[in-house]
mmCIF file of C-alpha atoms in Angstrom:
data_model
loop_
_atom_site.group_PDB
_atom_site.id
_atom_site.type_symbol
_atom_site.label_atom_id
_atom_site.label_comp_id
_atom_site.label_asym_id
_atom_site.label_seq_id
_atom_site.Cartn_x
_atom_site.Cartn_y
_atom_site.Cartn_z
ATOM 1 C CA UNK A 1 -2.344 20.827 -84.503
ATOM 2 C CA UNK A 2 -5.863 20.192 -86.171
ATOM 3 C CA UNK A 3 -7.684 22.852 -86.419
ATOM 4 C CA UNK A 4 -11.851 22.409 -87.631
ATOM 5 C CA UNK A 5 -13.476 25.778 -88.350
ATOM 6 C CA UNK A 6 -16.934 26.592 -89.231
ATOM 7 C CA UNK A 7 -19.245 30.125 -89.896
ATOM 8 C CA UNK A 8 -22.000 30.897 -87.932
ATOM 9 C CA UNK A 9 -23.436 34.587 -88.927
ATOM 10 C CA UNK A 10 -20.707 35.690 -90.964
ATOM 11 C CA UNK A 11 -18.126 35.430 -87.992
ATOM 12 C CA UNK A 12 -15.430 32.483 -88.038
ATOM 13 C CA UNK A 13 -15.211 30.188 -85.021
ATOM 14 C CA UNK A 14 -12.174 27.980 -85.419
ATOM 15 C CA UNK A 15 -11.441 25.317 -82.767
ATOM 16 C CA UNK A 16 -7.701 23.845 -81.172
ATOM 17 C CA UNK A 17 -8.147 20.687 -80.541
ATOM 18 C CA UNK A 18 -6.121 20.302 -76.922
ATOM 19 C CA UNK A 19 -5.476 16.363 -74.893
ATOM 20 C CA UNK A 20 -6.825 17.606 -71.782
ATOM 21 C CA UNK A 21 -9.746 19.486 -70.273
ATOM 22 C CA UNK A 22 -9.227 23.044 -70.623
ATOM 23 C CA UNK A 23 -10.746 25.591 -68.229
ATOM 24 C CA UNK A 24 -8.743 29.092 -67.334
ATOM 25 C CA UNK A 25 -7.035 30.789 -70.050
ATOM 26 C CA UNK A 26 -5.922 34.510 -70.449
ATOM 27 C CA UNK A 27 -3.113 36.199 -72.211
ATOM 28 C CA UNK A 28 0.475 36.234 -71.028
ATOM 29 C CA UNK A 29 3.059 38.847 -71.078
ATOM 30 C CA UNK A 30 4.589 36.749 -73.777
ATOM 31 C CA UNK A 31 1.759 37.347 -76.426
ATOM 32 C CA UNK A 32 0.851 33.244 -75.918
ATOM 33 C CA UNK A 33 -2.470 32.086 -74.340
ATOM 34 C CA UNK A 34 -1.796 30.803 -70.847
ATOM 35 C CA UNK A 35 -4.542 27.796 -70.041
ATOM 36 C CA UNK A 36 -5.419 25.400 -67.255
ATOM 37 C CA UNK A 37 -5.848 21.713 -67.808
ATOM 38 C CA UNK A 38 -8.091 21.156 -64.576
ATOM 39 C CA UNK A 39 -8.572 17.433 -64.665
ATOM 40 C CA UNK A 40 -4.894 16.465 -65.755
ATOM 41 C CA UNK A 41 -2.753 19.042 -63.638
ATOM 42 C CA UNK A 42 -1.227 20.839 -65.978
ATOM 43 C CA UNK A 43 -0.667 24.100 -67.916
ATOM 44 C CA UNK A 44 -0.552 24.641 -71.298
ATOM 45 C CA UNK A 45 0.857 27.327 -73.180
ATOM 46 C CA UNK A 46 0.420 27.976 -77.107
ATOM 47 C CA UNK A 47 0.980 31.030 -79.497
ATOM 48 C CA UNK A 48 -1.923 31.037 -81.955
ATOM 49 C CA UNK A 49 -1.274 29.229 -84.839
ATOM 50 C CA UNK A 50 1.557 26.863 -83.253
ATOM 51 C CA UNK A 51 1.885 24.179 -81.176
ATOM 52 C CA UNK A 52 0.966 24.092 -77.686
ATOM 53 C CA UNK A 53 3.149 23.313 -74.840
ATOM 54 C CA UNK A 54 2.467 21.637 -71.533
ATOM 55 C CA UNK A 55 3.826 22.192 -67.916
ATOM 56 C CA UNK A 56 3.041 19.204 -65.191
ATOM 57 C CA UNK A 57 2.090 20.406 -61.772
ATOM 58 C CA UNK A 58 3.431 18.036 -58.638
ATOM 59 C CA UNK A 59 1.587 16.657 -57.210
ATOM 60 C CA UNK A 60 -0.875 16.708 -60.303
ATOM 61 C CA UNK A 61 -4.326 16.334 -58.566
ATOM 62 C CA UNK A 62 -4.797 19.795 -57.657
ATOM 63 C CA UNK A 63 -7.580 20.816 -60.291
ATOM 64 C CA UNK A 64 -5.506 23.943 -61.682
ATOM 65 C CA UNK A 65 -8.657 26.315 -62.871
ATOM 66 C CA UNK A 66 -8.605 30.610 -62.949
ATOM 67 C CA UNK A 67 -5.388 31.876 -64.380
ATOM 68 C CA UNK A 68 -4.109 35.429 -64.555
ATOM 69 C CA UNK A 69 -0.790 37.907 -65.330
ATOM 70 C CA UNK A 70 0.848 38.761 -62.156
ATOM 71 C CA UNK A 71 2.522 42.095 -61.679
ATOM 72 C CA UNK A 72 5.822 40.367 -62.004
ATOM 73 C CA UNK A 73 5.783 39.188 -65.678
ATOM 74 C CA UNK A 74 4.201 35.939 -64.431
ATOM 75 C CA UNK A 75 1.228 33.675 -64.446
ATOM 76 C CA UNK A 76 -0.650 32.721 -61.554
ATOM 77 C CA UNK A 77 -3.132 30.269 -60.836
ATOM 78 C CA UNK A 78 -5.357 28.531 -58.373
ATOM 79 C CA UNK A 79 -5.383 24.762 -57.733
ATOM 80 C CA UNK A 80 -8.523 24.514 -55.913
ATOM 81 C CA UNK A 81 -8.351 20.715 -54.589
ATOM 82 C CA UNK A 82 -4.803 20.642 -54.232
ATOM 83 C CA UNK A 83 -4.855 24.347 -52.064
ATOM 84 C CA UNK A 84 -2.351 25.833 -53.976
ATOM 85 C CA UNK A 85 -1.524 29.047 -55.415
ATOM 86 C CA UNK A 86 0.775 28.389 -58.502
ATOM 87 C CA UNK A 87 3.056 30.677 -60.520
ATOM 88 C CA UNK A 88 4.561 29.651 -63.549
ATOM 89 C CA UNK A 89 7.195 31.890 -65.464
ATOM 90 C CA UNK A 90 7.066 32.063 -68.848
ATOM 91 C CA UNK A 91 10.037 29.863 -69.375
ATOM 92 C CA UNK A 92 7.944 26.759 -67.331
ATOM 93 C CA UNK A 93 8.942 27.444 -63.936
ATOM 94 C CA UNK A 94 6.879 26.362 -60.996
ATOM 95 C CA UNK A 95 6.199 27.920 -57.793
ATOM 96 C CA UNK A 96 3.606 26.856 -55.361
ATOM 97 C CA UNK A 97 2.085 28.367 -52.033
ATOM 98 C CA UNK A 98 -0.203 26.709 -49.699
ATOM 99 C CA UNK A 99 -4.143 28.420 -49.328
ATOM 100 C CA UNK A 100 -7.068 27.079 -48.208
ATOM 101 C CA UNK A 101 -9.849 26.260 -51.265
ATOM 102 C CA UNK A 102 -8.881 29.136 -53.853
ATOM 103 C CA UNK A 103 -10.675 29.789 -57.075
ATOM 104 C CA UNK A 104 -10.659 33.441 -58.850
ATOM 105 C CA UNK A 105 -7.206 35.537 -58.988
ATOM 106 C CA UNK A 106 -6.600 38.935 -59.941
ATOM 107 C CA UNK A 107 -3.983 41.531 -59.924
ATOM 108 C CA UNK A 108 -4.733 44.498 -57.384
ATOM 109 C CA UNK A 109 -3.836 47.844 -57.784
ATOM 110 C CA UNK A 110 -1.365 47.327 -54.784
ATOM 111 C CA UNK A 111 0.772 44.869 -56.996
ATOM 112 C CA UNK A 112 -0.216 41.696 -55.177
ATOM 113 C CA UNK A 113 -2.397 38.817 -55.817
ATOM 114 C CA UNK A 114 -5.592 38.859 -54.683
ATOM 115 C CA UNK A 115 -7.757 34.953 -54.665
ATOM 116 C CA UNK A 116 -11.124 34.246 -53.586
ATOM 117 C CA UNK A 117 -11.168 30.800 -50.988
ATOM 118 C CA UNK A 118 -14.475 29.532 -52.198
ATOM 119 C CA UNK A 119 -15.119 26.774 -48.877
ATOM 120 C CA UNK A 120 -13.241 29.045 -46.130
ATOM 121 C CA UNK A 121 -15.377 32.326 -46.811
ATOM 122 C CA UNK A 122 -12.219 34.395 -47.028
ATOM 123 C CA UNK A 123 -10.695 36.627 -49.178
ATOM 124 C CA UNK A 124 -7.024 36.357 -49.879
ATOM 125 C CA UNK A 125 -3.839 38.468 -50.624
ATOM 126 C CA UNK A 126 -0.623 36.987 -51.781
ATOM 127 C CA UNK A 127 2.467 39.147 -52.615
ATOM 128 C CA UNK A 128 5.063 37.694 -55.368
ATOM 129 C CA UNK A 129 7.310 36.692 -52.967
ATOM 130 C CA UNK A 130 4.671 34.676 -51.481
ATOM 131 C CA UNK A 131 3.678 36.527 -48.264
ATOM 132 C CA UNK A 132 0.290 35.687 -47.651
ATOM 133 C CA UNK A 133 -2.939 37.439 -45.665
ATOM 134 C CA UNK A 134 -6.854 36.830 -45.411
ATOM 135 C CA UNK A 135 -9.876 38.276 -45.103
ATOM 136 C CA UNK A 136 -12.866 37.106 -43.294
ATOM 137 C CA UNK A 137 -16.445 37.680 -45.296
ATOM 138 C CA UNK A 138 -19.245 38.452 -42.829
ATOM 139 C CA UNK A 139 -21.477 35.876 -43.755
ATOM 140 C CA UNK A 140 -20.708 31.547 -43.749
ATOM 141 C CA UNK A 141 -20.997 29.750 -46.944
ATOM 142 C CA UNK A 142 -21.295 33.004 -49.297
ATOM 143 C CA UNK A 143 -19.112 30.637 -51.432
ATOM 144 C CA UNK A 144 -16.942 33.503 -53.061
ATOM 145 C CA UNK A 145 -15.936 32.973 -56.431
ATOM 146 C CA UNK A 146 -14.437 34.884 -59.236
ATOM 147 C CA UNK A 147 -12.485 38.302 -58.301
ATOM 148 C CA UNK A 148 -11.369 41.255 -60.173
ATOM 149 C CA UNK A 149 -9.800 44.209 -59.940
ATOM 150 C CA UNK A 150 -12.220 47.531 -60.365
ATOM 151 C CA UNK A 151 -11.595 50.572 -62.144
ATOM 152 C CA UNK A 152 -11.951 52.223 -57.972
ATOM 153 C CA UNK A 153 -8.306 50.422 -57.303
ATOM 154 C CA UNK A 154 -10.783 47.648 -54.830
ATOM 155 C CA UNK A 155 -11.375 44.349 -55.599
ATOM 156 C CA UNK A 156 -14.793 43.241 -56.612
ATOM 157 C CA UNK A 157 -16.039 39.443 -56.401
ATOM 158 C CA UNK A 158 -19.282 37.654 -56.729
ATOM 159 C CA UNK A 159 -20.648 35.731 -53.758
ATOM 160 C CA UNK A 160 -21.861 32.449 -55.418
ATOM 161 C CA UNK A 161 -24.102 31.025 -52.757
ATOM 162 C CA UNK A 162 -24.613 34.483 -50.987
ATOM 163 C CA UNK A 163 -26.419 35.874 -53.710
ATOM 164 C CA UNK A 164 -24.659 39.022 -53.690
ATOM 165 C CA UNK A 165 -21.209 41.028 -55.005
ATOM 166 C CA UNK A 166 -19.080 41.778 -52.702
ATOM 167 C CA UNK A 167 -15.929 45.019 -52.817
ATOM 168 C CA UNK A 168 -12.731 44.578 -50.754
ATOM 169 C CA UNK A 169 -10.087 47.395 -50.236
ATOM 170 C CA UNK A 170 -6.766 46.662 -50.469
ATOM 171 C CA UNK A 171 -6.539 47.698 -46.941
ATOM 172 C CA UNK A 172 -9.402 44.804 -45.951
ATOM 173 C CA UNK A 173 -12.533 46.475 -46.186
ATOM 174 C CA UNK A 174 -15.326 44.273 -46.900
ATOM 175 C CA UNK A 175 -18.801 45.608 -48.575
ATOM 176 C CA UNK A 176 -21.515 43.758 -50.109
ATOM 177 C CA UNK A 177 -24.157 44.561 -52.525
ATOM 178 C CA UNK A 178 -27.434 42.253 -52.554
ATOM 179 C CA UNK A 179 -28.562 41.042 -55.745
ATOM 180 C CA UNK A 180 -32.170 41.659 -57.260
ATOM 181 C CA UNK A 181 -32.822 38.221 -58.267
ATOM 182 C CA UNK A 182 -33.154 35.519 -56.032
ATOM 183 C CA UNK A 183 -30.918 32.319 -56.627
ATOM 184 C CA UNK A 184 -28.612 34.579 -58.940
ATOM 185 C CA UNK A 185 -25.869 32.426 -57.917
ATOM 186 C CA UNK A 186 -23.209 34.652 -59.705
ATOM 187 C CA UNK A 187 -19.525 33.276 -60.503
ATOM 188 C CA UNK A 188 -17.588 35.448 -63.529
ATOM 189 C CA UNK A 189 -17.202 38.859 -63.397
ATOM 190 C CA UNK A 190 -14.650 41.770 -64.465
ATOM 191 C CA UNK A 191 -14.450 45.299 -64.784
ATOM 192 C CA UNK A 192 -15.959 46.821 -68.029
ATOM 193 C CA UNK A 193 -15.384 49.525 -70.028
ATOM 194 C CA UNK A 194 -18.186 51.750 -68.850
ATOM 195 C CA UNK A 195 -15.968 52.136 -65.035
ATOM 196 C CA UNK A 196 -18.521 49.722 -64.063
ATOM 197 C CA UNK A 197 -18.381 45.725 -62.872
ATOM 198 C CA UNK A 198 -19.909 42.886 -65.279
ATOM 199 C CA UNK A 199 -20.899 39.776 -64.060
ATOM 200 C CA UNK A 200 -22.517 36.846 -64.945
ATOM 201 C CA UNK A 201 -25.441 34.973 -63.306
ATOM 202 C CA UNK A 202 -25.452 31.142 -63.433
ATOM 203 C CA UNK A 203 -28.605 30.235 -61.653
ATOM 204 C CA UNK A 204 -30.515 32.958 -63.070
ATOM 205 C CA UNK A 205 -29.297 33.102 -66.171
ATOM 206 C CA UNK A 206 -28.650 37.094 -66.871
ATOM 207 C CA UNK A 207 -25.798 39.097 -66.947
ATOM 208 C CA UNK A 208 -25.348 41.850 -64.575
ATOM 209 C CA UNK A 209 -23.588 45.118 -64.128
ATOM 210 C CA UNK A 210 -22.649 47.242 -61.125
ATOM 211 C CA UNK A 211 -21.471 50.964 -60.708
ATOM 212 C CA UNK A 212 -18.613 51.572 -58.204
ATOM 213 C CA UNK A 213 -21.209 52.936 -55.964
ATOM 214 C CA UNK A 214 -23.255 49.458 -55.967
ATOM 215 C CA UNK A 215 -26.573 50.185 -58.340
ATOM 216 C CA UNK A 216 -26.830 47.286 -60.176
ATOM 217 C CA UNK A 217 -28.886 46.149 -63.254
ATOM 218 C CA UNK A 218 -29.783 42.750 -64.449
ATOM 219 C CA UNK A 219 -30.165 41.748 -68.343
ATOM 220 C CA UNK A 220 -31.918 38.423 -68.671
ATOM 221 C CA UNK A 221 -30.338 36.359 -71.446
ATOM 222 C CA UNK A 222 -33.069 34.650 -74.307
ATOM 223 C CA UNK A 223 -32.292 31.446 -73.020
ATOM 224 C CA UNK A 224 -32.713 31.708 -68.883
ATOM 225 C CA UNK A 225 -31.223 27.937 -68.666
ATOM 226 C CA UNK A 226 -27.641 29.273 -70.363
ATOM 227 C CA UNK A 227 -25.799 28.976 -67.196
ATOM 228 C CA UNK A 228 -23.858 31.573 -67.984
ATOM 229 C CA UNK A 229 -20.334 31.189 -66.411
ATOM 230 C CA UNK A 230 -17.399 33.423 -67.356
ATOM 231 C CA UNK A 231 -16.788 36.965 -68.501
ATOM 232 C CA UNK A 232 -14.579 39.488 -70.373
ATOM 233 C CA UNK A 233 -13.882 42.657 -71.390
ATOM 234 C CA UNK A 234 -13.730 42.478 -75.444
ATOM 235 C CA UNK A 235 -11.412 45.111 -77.454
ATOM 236 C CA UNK A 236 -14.621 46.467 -79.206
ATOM 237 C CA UNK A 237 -16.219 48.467 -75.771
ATOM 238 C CA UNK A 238 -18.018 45.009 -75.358
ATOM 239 C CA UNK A 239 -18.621 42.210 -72.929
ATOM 240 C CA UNK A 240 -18.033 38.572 -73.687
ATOM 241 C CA UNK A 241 -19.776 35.585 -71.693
ATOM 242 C CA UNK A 242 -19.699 31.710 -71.855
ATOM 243 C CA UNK A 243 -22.833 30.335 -71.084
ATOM 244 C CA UNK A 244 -21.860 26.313 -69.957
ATOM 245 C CA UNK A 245 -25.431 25.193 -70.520
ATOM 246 C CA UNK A 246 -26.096 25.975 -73.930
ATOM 247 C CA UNK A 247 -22.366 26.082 -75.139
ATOM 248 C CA UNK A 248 -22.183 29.160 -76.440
ATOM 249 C CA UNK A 249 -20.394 32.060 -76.831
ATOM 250 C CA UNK A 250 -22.390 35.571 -76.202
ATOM 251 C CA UNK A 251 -21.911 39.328 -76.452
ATOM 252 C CA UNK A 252 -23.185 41.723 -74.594
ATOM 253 C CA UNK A 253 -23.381 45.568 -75.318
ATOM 254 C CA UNK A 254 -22.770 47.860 -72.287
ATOM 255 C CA UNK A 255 -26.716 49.137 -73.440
ATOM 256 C CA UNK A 256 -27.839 45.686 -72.784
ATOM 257 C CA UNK A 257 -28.007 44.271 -76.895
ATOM 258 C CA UNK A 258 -27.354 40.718 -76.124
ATOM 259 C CA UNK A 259 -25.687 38.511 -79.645
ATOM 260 C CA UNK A 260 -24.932 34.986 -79.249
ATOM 261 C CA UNK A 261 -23.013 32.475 -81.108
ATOM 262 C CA UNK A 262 -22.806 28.199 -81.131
ATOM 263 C CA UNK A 263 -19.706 27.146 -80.060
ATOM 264 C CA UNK A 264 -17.797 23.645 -81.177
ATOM 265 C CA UNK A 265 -17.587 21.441 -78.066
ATOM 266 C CA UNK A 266 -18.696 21.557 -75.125
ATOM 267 C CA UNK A 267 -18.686 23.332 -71.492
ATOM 268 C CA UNK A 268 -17.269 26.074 -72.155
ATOM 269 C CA UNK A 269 -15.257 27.876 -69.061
ATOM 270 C CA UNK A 270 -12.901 30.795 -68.973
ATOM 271 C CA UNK A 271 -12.584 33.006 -71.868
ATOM 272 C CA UNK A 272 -9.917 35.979 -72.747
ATOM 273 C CA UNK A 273 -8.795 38.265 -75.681
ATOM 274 C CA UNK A 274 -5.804 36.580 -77.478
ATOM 275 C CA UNK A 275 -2.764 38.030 -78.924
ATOM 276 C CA UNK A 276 -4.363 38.255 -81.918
ATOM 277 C CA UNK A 277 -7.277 40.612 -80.854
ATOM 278 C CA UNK A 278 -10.108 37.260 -80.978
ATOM 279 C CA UNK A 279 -11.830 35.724 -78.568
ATOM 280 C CA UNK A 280 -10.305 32.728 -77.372
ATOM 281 C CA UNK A 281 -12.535 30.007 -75.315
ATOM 282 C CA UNK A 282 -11.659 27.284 -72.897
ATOM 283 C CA UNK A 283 -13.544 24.380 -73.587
ATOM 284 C CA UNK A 284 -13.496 21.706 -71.058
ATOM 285 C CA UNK A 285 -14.511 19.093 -73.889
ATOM 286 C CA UNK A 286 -11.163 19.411 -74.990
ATOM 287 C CA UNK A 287 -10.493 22.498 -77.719
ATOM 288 C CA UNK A 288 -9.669 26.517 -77.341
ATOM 289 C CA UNK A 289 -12.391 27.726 -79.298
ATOM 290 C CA UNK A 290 -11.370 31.114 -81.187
ATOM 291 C CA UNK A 291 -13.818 33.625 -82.423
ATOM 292 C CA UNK A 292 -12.926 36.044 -85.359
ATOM 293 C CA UNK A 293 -14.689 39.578 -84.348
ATOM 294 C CA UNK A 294 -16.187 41.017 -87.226
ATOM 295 C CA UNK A 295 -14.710 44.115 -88.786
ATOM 296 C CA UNK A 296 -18.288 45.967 -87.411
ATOM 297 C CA UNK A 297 -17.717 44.872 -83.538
ATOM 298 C CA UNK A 298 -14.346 46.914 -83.777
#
């Protein structure tokens, strides 16, 4: 597996050169990195430091993207051309379940999967035996993207095009929260480690945060053309972003203390903690970028 590596600041960002376009990626309940191969309809799957291995989806033109754990020792996935919902053991096998246009997953606190459908305004609930319900948002063409589950046991997601996060119970319960900026155009978001949502801003480029009871706060990034488009939790009471315009990686400090580091590659995606306690980045150039946290971020 070739591996390049490089320093920037004292930190080491390594690079795994994958044949494919990478895009989701989290951590499995098998200590591997899960990933998404969105242009070649697959999944990948690689323990850090060996080789990777890949799972076809049929049909393959389904754009596989967000992946996630499932409450069932599981991965799941969206395939948002193909409108799918996939769920791929950790041995390599596939499930699939028909849904309208899905994009974010997340695990709710009622042990289902809950998926954003990004063209059909809805919010959707899958159970792991594949009983599914949605949820109509109040407004057309909010575009609802990424989803996650909030330390209040609702789901929070960001409304791309509707310029606004929005809550859902798991009961159905649908509030939204209005965001300060104009054309914020948010996509990532998950829950930090302050009990508070962390999102990211793409059109606006600014990171944002919002309580459980819906005050939010803006932090503008130094570069407002970052694009920022994914976030994370980090194990060191941090947040980590991609920002897709600039291709790097940044961290953000739940005061607002904004660090940011040059990735190898290009558009970078999705972004998790590995096995291994790093940051691990999915870079749709073709690499998992992995960043070494200094001994002072812990």
């Amino acid at each position: 597996m070739p591996i390049t590596r490089s320093r920037f600041t004292g930190k080491e960002i390594s690079s795994m050169l994958i044949d494919g376009s990478p895009y989701g990626i989290t951590c499995g309940p098998d200590g591997a990195l899960w990933f998404t191969l969105v242009h070649q309809g697959r999944i990948g799957q690689v323990v850090p430091g060996d080789e990777p291995t890949f799972f076809s989806l049929d049909p393959a033109d389904g754009q596989p993207t967000v992946i996630t754990p499932g409450p069932d020792g599981t991965l799941w996935f969206t395939e948002f051309t193909g409108g799918r919902i996939g769920r791929i053991t950790t041995d390599g096998a596939l499930t699939a379940f028909q849904a309208a246009s899905p994009y974010g997953i997340a695990t709710g606190s009622d042990g289902a999967m809950w998926f954003t459908q990004l063209q059909d305004d809805r919010i959707g609930r899958i159970t792991p035996d594949g009983q599914l319900s949605t949820y109509p948002l109040p407004s057309a063409g909010a575009m609802p993207s990424a989803i996650a589950a909030g330390p209040d046991g609702g789901l929070w997601f960001t409304l791309n095009q509707g310029n606004a996060i929005g809550r859902i119970t798991t009961g159905g319960e649908v509030s939204t929260y209005p965001l300060p900026t104009p054309g914020a155009a948010p996509v990532g978001i998950c829950a930090g480690p302050d009990d508070a949502l962390w999102f990211v801003e793409i059109g606006a480029g600014q990171v944002g945060r919002i309580s459980t009871s819906g005050a939010i706060t803006e932090f503008p990034l130094p570069d407002r053309a970052a694009r920022p488009h994914a976030i994370v939790a980090g194990p060191d009471h941090a947040l980590w972003l991609t920002e897709w315009g600039t291709g790097q990686l940044a961290r953000i400090t739940t005061d607002g203390k904004i660090t940011e580091f040059p990735l190898e590659g290009a558009e970078p995606h999705g972004l998790t903690v590995g096995p291994d306690g790093a940051i691990w980045v999915a870079m749709e150039s073709g690499a998992l970028a992995r960043h070494s946290l200094h001994p002072g971020e812990l």
